[in-house]
């Protein structure tokens, strides 16, 4: 069982937490003068109501944290929660009758237990009409599968080890079923699904030092404030406090489930130290192999991945598709931009025959898309590809890295919309890459043949003109071929390394007035 599915399945066994008061009593009136028989005091008619809890409250906490030395939080997992196996963790379930949103037609909330890899305690509070209600960890809120815990549970020795996260449910696919739609658990990771999709890639609050020689730093969401949705609400509002050795931050997520599950996201960061290698709006996925590198893997399936490419929409509205590949060494790519309009990790192969995996169903994994708001200035969209030998670990990371250093003592704000959906929300009339394939060239053992299939539907009777380039080595013979029955325009070419160890390849199909297709990009490395 891979760690990614452990996070999914273990949490999937959880249901919801105990019923709590939906509101607090009225605030105490200010005491009047002392008398022998005090008269009841009431608030003045014109008294302002208490300020509801909001994003700026979390930002104030983050700013205060950043002014102090970092303190790592950990919990000793003891008794029943200590040394849990995968099956044992799955055997711990929240009682459905303890959902704090019980009775809601549109949303349900599950709180998740500690155990196994989840040993960093997370504070969780509910917010009802602006009032904060902390939720104390209580092991009595769980049911324990007797098949996994035959000796029973000693509740008295468990203590307060903290929550590990939470999950939101909603009638996503059927009106009578509360499907999982989003889960926050582990470091600053969270993931979501849209209608008709299954859990796949993850998002994170922040990436620090990803792919760097110094090693990666993993910030933690140490506290969440989950706002109770009203009867007419179609979104759930969540605030989160992030903390790490280098930075503290405040996050706001307004989650709207549906055919496209949307996270309207607001972030404020407060660095503890000057930060250069920071990743804003990171996405994490898995790529093992596909049609470009099938020969290196002995597996019955044609492809195994949660995402097959990095899609980008630059500030000057250029559309790029960087196909993912498996490499034997760590690969880092950086695409310079100014005020990017969007980027994300996409899964374009959407038919069962592309994978032939009846269990994992990779064709149903969602794509993730980041749409920056308010202008992010200069920087790079970074792509990290980490070598793997199986499908058990996430190894693909994308994020935005600002060009300027984040300086200690300042506040940095980023707003963006994160979408989970089958298709990236970009309907521009331009031909997109459908599939990329590669293999050894027939006539030259040192060369490689590439096949790039574009959507045929947007091309007229006249063929476009391909422009194929390589950063090192040279491009050999290239040609276009129409495949009307498959609705594809096929570009084929040879790449000759000529001693190169690494090269970035690109191709675009041009018409008289400019590009008719997105720009295809791939990285070749000598194995």
Short mmCIF file of C-alpha atoms in Angstrom, two decimals, residues 1 14 18 55 63 74 100 106 185 187 197 206 208 215 224 227 307 339 368 382 402 417 421 436 501:
data_model
loop_
_atom_site.label_atom_id
_atom_site.label_comp_id
_atom_site.label_asym_id
_atom_site.label_seq_id
_atom_site.Cartn_x
_atom_site.Cartn_y
_atom_site.Cartn_z
CA UNK A 1 0.00 0.00 0.00
CA UNK A 14 -13.27 7.97 9.66
CA UNK A 18 -19.31 14.50 18.66
CA UNK A 55 -8.83 35.77 8.42
CA UNK A 63 2.66 37.39 12.73
CA UNK A 74 4.87 16.46 18.36
CA UNK A 100 -21.05 18.40 14.79
CA UNK A 106 -25.46 19.61 2.38
CA UNK A 185 -4.22 15.64 6.92
CA UNK A 187 1.93 18.53 7.32
CA UNK A 197 -13.31 11.71 -9.95
CA UNK A 206 3.60 25.85 1.09
CA UNK A 208 10.15 25.11 1.05
CA UNK A 215 16.78 19.22 1.79
CA UNK A 224 -7.83 24.92 11.83
CA UNK A 227 -16.91 27.52 9.93
CA UNK A 307 -0.87 13.41 -13.79
CA UNK A 339 2.02 37.70 -13.62
CA UNK A 368 -5.34 20.56 -10.36
CA UNK A 382 8.93 25.28 -11.16
CA UNK A 402 8.73 34.55 -6.67
CA UNK A 417 -8.20 29.95 -7.04
CA UNK A 421 -11.68 18.88 -12.01
CA UNK A 436 3.10 11.92 -26.43
CA UNK A 501 23.36 14.57 -21.73
#
